[in-house]
Coordinates of C-alpha atoms in Angstrom, one line a residue:
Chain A
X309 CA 25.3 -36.2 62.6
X310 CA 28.1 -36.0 64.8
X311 CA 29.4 -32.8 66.6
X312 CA 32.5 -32.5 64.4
X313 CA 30.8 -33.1 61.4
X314 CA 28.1 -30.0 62.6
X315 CA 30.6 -27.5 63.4
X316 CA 32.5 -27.9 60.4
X317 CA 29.3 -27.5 58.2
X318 CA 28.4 -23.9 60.3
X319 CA 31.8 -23.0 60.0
X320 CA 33.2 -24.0 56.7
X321 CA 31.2 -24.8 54.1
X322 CA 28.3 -24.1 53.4
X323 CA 28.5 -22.2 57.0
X324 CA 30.2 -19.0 57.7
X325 CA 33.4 -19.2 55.6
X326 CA 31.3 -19.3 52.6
X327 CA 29.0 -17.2 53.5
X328 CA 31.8 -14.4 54.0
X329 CA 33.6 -15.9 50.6
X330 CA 30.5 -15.6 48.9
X331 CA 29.5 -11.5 50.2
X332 CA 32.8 -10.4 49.4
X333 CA 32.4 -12.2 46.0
X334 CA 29.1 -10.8 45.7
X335 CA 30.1 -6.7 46.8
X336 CA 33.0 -6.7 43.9
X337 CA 30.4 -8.6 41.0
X338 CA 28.3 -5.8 42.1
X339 CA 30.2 -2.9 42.1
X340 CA 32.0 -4.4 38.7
X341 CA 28.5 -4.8 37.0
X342 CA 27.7 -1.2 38.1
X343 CA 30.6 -0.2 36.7
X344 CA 30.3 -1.9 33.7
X345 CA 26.5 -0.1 32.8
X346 CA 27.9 2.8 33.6
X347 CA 30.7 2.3 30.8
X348 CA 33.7 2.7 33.2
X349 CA 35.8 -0.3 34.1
X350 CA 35.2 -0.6 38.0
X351 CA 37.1 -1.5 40.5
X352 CA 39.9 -4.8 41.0
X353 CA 38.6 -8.5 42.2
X354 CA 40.1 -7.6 45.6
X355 CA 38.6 -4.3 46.1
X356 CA 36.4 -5.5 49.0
X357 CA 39.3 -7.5 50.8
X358 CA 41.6 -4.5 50.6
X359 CA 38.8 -2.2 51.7
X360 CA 37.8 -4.6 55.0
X361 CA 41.7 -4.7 55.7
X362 CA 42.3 -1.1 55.3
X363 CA 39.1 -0.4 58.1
X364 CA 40.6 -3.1 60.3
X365 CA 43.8 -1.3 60.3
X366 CA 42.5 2.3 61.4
X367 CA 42.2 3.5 64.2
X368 CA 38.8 3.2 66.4
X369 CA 37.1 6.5 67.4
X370 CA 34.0 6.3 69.0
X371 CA 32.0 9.3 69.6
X372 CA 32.6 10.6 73.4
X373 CA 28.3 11.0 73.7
X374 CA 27.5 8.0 72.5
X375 CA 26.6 4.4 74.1
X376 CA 30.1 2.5 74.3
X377 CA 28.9 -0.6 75.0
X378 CA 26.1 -0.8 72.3
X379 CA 28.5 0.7 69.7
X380 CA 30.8 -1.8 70.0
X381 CA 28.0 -4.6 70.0
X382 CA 26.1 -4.0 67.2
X383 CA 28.3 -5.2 64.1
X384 CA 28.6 -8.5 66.0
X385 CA 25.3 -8.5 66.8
X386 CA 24.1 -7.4 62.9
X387 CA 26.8 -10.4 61.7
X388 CA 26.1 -13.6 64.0
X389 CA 22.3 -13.0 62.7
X390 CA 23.3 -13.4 59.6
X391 CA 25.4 -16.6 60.0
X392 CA 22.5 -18.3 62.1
X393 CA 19.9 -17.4 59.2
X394 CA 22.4 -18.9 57.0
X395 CA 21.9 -21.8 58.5
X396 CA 19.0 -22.4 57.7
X397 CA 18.6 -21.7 53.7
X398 CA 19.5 -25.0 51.6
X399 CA 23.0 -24.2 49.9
X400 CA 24.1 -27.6 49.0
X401 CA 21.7 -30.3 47.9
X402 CA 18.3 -29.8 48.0
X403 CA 17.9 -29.5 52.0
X404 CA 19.5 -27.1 54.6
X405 CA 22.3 -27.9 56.9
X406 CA 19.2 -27.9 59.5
X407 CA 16.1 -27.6 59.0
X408 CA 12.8 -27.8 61.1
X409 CA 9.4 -27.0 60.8
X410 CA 8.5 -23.1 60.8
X411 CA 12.2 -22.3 60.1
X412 CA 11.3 -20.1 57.7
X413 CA 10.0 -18.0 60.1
X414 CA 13.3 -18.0 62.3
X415 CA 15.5 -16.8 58.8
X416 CA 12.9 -13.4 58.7
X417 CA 13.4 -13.0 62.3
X418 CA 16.8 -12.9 61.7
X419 CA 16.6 -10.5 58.6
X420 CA 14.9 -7.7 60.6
X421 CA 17.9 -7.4 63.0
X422 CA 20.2 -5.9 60.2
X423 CA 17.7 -3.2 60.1
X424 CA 17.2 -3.0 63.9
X425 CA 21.4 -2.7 64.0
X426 CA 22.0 -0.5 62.1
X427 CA 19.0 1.5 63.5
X428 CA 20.3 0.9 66.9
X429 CA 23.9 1.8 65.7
X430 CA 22.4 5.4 64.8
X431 CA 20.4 6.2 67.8
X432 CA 23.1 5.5 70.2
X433 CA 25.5 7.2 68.1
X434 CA 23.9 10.3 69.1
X435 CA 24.7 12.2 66.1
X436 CA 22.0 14.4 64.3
X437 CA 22.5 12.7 61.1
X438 CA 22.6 9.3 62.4
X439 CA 19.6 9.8 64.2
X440 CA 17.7 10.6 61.1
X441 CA 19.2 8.1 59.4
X442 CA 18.0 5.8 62.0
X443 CA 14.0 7.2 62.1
X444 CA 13.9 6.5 58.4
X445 CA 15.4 3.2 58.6
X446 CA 13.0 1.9 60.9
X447 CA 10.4 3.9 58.7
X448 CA 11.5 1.8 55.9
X449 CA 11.3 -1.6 57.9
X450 CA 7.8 -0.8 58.7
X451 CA 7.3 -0.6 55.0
X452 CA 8.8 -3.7 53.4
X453 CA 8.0 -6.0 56.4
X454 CA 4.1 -6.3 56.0
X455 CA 4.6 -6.8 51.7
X456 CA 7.9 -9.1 52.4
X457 CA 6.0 -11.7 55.0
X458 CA 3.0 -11.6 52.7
X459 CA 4.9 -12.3 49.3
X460 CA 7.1 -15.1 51.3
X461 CA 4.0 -16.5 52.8
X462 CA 2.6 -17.0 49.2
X463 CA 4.6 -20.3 48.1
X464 CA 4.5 -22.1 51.7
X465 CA 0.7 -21.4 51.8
X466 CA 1.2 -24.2 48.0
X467 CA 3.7 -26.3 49.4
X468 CA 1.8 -26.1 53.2
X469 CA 5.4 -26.2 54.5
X470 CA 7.0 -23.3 57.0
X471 CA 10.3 -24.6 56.3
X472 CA 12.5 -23.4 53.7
X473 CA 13.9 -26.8 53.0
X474 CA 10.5 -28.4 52.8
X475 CA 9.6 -25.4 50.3
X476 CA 12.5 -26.7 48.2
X477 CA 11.3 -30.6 48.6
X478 CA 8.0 -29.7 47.4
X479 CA 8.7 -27.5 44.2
X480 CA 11.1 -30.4 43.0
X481 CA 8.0 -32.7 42.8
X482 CA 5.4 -29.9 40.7
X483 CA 7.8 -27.8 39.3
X484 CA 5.2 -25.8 37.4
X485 CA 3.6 -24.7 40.5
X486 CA 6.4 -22.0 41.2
X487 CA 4.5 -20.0 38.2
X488 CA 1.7 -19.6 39.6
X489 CA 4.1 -17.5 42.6
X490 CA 5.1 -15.0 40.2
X491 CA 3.2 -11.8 41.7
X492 CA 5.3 -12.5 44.3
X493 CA 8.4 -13.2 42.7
X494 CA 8.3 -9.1 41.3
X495 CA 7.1 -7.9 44.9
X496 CA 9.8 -10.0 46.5
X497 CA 12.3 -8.8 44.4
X498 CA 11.8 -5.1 44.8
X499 CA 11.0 -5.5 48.6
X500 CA 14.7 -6.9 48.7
X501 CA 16.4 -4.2 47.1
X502 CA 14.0 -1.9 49.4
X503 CA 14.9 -4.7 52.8
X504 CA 19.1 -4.0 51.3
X505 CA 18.6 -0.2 51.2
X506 CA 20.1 0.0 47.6
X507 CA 18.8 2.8 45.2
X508 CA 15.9 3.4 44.9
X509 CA 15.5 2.8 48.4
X510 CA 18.6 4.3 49.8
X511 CA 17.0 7.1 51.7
X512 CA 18.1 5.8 55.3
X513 CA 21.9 6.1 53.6
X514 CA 21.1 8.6 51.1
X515 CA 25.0 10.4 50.9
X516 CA 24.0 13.4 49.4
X517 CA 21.4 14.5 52.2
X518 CA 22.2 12.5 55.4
X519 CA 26.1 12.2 55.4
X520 CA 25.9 8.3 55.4
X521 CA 22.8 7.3 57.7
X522 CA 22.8 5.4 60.8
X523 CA 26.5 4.6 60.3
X524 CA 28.5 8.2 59.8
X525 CA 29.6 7.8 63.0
X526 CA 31.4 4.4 62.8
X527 CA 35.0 3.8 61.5
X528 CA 37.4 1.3 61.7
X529 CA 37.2 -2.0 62.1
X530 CA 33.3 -1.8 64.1
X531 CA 32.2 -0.2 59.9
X532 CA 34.6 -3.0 58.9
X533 CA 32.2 -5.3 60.0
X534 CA 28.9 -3.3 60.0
X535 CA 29.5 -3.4 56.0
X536 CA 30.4 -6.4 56.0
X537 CA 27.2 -8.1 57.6
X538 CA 25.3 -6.0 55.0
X539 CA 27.2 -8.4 52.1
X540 CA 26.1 -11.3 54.6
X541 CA 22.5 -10.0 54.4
X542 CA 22.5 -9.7 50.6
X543 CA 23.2 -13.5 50.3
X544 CA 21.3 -14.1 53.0
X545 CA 18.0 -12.3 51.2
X546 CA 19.7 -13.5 47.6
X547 CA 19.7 -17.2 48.9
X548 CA 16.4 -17.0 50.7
X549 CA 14.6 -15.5 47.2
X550 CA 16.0 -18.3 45.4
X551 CA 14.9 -21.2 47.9
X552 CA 11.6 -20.0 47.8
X553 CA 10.7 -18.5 44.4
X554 CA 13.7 -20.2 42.0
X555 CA 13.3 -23.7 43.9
X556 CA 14.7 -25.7 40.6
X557 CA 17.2 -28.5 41.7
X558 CA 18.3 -31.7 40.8
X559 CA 18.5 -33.9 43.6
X560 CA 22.6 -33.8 42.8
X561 CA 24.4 -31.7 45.6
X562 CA 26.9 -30.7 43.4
X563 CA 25.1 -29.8 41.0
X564 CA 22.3 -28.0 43.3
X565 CA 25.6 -26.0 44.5
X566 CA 26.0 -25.0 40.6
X567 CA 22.5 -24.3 40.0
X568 CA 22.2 -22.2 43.2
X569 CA 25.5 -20.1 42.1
X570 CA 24.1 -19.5 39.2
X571 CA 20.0 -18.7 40.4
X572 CA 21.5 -16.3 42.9
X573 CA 24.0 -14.1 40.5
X574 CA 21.4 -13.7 38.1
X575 CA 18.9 -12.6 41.0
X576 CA 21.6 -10.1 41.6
X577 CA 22.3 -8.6 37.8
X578 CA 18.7 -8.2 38.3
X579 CA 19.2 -6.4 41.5
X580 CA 22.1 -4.4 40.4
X581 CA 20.4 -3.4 36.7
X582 CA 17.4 -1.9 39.1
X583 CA 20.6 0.2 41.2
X584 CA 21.9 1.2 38.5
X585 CA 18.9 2.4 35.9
X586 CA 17.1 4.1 38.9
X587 CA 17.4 7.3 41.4
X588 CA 16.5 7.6 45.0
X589 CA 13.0 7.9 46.3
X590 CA 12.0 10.0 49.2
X591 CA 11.1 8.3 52.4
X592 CA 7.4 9.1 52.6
X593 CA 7.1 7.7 48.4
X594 CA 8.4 4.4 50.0
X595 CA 6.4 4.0 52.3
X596 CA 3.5 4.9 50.1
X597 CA 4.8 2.7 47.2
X598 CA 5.3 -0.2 49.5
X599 CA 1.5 0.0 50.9
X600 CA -0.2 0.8 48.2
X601 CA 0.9 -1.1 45.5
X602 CA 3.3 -4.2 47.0
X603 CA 1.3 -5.1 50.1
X604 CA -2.3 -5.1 48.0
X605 CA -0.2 -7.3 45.1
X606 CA 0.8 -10.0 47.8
X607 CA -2.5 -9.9 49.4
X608 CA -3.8 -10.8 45.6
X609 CA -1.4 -13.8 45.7
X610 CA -2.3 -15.1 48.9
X611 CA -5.9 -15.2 47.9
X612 CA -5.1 -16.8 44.7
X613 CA -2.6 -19.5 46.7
X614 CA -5.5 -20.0 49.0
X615 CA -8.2 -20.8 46.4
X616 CA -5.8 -22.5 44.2
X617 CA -4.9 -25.1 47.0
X618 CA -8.6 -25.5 48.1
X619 CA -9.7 -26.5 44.7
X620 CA -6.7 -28.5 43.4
X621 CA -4.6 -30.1 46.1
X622 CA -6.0 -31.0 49.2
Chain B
X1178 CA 53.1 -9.5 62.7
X1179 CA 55.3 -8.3 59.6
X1180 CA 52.3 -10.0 56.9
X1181 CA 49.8 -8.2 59.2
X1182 CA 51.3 -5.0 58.4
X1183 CA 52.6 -5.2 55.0
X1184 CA 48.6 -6.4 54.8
X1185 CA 47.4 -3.5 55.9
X1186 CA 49.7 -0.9 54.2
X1187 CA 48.7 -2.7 50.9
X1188 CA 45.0 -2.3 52.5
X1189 CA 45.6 1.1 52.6
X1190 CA 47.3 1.4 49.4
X1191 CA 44.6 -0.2 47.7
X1192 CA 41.4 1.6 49.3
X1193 CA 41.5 5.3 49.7
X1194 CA 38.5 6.4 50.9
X1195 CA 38.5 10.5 50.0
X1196 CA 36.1 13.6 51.6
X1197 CA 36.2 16.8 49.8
X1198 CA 36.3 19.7 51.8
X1199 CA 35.8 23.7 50.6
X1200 CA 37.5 25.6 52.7
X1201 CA 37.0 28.8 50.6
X1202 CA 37.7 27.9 47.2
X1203 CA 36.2 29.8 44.0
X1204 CA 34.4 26.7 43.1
X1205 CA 37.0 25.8 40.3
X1206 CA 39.2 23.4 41.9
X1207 CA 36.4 22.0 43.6
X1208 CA 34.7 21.3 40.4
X1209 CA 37.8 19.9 39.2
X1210 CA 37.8 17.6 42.0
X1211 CA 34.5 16.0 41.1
X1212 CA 35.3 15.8 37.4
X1213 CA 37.9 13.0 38.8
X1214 CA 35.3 11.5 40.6
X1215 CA 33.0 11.2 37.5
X1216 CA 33.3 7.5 35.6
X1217 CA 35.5 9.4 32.6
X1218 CA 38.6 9.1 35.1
X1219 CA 36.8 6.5 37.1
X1220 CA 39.1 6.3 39.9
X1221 CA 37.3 3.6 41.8
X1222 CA 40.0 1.5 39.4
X1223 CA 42.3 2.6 41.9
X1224 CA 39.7 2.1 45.1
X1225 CA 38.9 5.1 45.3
X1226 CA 35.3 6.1 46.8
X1227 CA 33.8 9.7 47.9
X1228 CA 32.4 9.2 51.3
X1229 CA 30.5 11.8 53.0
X1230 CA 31.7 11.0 56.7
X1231 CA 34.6 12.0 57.7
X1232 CA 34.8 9.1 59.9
X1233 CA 34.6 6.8 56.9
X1234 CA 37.7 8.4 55.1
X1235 CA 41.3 7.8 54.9
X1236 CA 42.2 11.1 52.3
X1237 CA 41.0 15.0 52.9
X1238 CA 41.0 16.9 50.0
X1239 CA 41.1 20.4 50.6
X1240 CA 40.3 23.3 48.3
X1241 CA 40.5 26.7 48.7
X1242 CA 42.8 29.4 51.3
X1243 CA 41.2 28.8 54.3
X1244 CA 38.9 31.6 55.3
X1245 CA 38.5 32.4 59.2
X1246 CA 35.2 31.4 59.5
X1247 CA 35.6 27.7 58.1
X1248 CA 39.3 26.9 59.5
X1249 CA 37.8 26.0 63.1
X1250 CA 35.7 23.5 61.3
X1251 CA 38.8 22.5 59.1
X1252 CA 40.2 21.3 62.0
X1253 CA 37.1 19.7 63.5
X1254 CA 36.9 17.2 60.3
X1255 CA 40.5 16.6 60.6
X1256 CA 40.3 15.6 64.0
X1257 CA 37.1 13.3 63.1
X1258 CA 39.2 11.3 60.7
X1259 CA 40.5 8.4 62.1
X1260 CA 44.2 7.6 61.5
X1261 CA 46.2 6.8 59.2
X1262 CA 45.1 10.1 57.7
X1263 CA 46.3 12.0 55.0
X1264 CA 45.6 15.4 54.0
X1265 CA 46.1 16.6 49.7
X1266 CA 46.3 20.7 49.5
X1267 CA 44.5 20.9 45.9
X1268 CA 45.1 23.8 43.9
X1269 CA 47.1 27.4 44.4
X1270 CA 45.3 28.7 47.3
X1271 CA 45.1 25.8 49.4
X1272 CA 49.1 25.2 49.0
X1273 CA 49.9 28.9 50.1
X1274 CA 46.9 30.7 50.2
X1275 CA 47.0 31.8 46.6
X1276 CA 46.1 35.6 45.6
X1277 CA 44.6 35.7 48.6
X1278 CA 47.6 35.1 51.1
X1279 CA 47.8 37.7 53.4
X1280 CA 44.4 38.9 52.7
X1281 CA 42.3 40.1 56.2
X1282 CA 40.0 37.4 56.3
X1283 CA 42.0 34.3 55.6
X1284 CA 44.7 32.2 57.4
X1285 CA 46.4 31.2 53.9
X1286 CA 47.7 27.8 52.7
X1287 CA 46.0 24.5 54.7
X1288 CA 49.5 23.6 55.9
X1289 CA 48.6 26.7 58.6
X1290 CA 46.1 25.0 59.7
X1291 CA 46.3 21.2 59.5
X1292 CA 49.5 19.0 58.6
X1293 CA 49.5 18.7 54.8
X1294 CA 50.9 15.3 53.0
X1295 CA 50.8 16.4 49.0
X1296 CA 50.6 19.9 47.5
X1297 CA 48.4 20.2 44.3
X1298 CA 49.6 23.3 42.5
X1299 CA 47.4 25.0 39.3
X1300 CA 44.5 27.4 39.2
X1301 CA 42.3 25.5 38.7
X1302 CA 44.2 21.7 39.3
X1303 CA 43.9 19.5 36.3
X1304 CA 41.9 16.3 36.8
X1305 CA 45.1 14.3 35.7
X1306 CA 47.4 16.6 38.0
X1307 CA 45.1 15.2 40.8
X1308 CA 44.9 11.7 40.8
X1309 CA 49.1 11.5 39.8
X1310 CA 49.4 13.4 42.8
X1311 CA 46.8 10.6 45.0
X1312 CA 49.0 7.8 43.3
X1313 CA 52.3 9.3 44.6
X1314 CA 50.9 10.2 47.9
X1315 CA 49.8 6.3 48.3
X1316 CA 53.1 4.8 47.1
X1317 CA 55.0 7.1 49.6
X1318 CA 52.6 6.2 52.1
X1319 CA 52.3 1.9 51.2
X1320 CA 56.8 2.3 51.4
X1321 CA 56.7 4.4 55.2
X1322 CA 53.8 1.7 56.3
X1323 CA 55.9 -1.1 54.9
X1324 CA 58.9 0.3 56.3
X1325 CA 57.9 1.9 59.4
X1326 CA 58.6 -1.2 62.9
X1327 CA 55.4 -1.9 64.1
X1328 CA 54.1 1.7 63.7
X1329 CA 51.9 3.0 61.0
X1330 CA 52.9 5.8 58.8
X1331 CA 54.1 9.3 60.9
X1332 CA 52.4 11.4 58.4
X1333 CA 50.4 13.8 60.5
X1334 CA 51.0 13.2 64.0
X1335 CA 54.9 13.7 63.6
X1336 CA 54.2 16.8 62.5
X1337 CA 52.8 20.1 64.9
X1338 CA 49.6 19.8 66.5
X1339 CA 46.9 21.9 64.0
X1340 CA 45.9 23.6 67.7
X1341 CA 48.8 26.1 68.1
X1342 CA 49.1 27.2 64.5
X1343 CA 45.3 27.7 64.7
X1344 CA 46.0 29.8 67.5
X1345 CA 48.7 31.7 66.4
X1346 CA 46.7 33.0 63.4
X1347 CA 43.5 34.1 65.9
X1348 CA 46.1 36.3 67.8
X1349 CA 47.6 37.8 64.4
X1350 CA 44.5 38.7 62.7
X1351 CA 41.5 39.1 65.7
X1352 CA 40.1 36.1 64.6
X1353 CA 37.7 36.3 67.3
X1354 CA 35.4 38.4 65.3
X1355 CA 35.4 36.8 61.9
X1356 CA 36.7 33.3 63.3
X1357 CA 33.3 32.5 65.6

């Protein structure tokens, strides 16, 4: 593949310029759906490009205490991530733009820097509520993580492939194997809305008690982009949950392209019906949810994975 | 440079970000002020979303004569908004301090406190009366931004700093007791 060819995949399609099509896509089918169950009509289709343009337009305050430097850093930081990770997760066809052995790994690397942002954003803000925002971010991370890498672990342990794009390769050939993943389909799903810090896990941003979280002290364009890079991780984690647990495809790029439109907006209703139909948990019921009953469930799954490819496969 | 403004005055037309602030209101208009919030009026058909920070928000709404002991932190949320700002007086004591003007412990309408860009009259406001008035404001403010040369709209800063009024009103009424 030659240079040109490269750069024009990253940056176009299915690179970055999708990828920021796509979240903005994604925020208004969200906030629209939301809308919709909560029988009121929701906002326009350009909501989120008039609300990104409006933050670009303000002015910038940053807090006189706080870390300059870092401040400004961390949206880019939180954003470029999210493009690399992007990379990585097959979009169009059946394989990735790149792909390698153990890249799997390298996409949840990425995903914990959203988290580690936006924690980061909060501490060196040096407010009082964007400190405590920022405690029970990381709080939360150290929930989700242990249940997340488990459940993910469960399907490459079948398909004895670290890569996301090999994961893909080997579902198209036994199809009926991605049953057997389903524990870890539900775990996955909830640990993403827990990993997106959507209700119920919204405590880290929970309005009502902590102002906004890690972020109430960003405006303009650097909240422009922190929010933005949060839609980035959405299709990120929606894109990564379908690759791994939803690995149907045809072998016909176009169609794969169709197929995974259509794999990750349902993924999403799902996501959005479990917003909208639930309220916010305290920080200490995550944590205690996410050990006691996710991480256990995965563990399950792994075994089963384990025995399952001992006795049948290889 | 002209789409990039006319971009961001429709931007800023189409996404008003409010904060509610009670600066001494009987609770009515500020109840009044959430009903329009609620999805009966659902005014996030117009972009509109309540934000917590006032960092985050492009509108204040203010309710209620302002009270000595909140009008120092009046002014600290104003200042924490980042511009283009706009600040809506809702209901009778906010736009002139109501039955309470000239009452001992109160400074009287927001306009003596912070610039003020739309009065809200009624006791309490309608929910209707509120968002016409949030529609008007934005059109006024989407023509100035369109109109303005390279400058967004003068709204508040053309307008007397909030510090001198503020201190006026400490002199007249020995704010130093009830104002700290």
């Amino acid at each position: 593949m030659s240079v040109l060819t490269a750069l024009l995949k990253i940056l176009i399609f299915p690179g970055f310029l999708f990828l920021s099509a796509y979240a903005l896509a994604l925020q208004f089918l969200d906030r629209k759906l939301y809308a919709r169950l909560q029988s009121r009509q929701g906002p326009p289709w350009y909501q989120p490009v008039a609300d990104f343009i409006k933050l670009i337009g303000k002015e910038t305050l940053i807090p006189a205490q706080a870390n300059q430097l870092m401040f400004r850093m961390l949206p880019a930081f939180c954003l470029a991530a999210m493009a690399v990770a992007f990379v990585y997760i097959p979009v169009w066809g059946r394989g990735a733009m790149f792909s390698f052995e153990g890249d799997m790994i390298v996409v949840l690397y990425f995903l914990a820097v959203p988290p580690l942002a936006s924690f980061l954003a909060g501490w060196y803000s040096r407010s009082l509520f964007a400190t405590v925002g920022a405690t029970r971010t990381l709080t939360q991370m150290f929930a989700y993580e242990v249940p997340m890498f488990l459940a993910l672990l469960a399907p490459t342990l079948l398909s004895g492939s670290w890569s996301v794009s090999g994961n893909m390769a080997f579902y198209a050939t036994h199809p009926l194997l991605v049953l057997v993943n389903l524990p870890a389909l539900v775990v996955t799903l909830i640990v993403s809305q827990c990993k997106l810090e959507r209700t119920p896990f919204d405590a880290p941003e929970a309005e009502t008690e902590i102002v906004s979280g890690p972020l109430v002290e960003y405006g303009g364009r650097y909240l422009a982009f922190f929010t933005f890079s949060k839609d980035c991780e959405l299709v990120v984690v929606l894109s990564l949950f379908t690759a791994m647990f939803l690995p149907f495809s045809t072998g016909i790029s176009g169609v794969d392209f169709l197929l995974y439109l259509v794999k990750t907006l349902a993924v999403m209703a799902v996501l959005c019906l479990l917003r909208a139909t639930t309220a916010r948990l305290r920080i200490n019921q995550i944590v205690a949810f996410c050990w006691k009953y996710l991480a256990p469930t995965a563990l399950l799954q792994i075994i089963l994975n384990l025995v399952l490819r001992e006795v049948f496969l290889i | 440079m002209d789409l990039i403004k006319k971009a961001i005055a429709w931007g800023s037309r189409k996404s008003p970000w409010v904060i509610h602030f009670n600066a001494g209101a009987c609770n009515g208009c500020d109840i009044e002020v959430v009903d329009a919030l609620t999805p009966r009026f659902d005014l996030e058909r117009a972009g509109v979303i309540k934000q917590g920070s006032p960092r985050h928000a492009d509108v204040l709404i203010v309710t209620g004569a302002v009270t000595l002991q909140v009008r120092d932190r009046l002014v600290q949320i104003y200042e924490q908004m980042p511009s283009p700002k706009f600040v809506i007086a809702v209901g009778a004591c906010a736009c002139s301090g109501g039955i309470f003007n000239g009452c001992y412990c109160v400074s009287g309408g927001v306009n003596t406190v912070i610039p003020v860009d739309a009065y809200v009259p009624g006791c309490a406001v309608r929910p209707e009366t509120l968002i016409a008035a949030v529609t008007k404001l934005l059109d006024k403010v989407e023509a100035q931004t369109a109109a303005a040369d390279g400058q967004l709209p003068p709204g508040p800063e053309a307008e007397p700093t909030p510090a001198p009024a503020a201190a006026a009103i400490t002199d007249q009424d020995g704010g130093e007791r009830h104002g700290k």
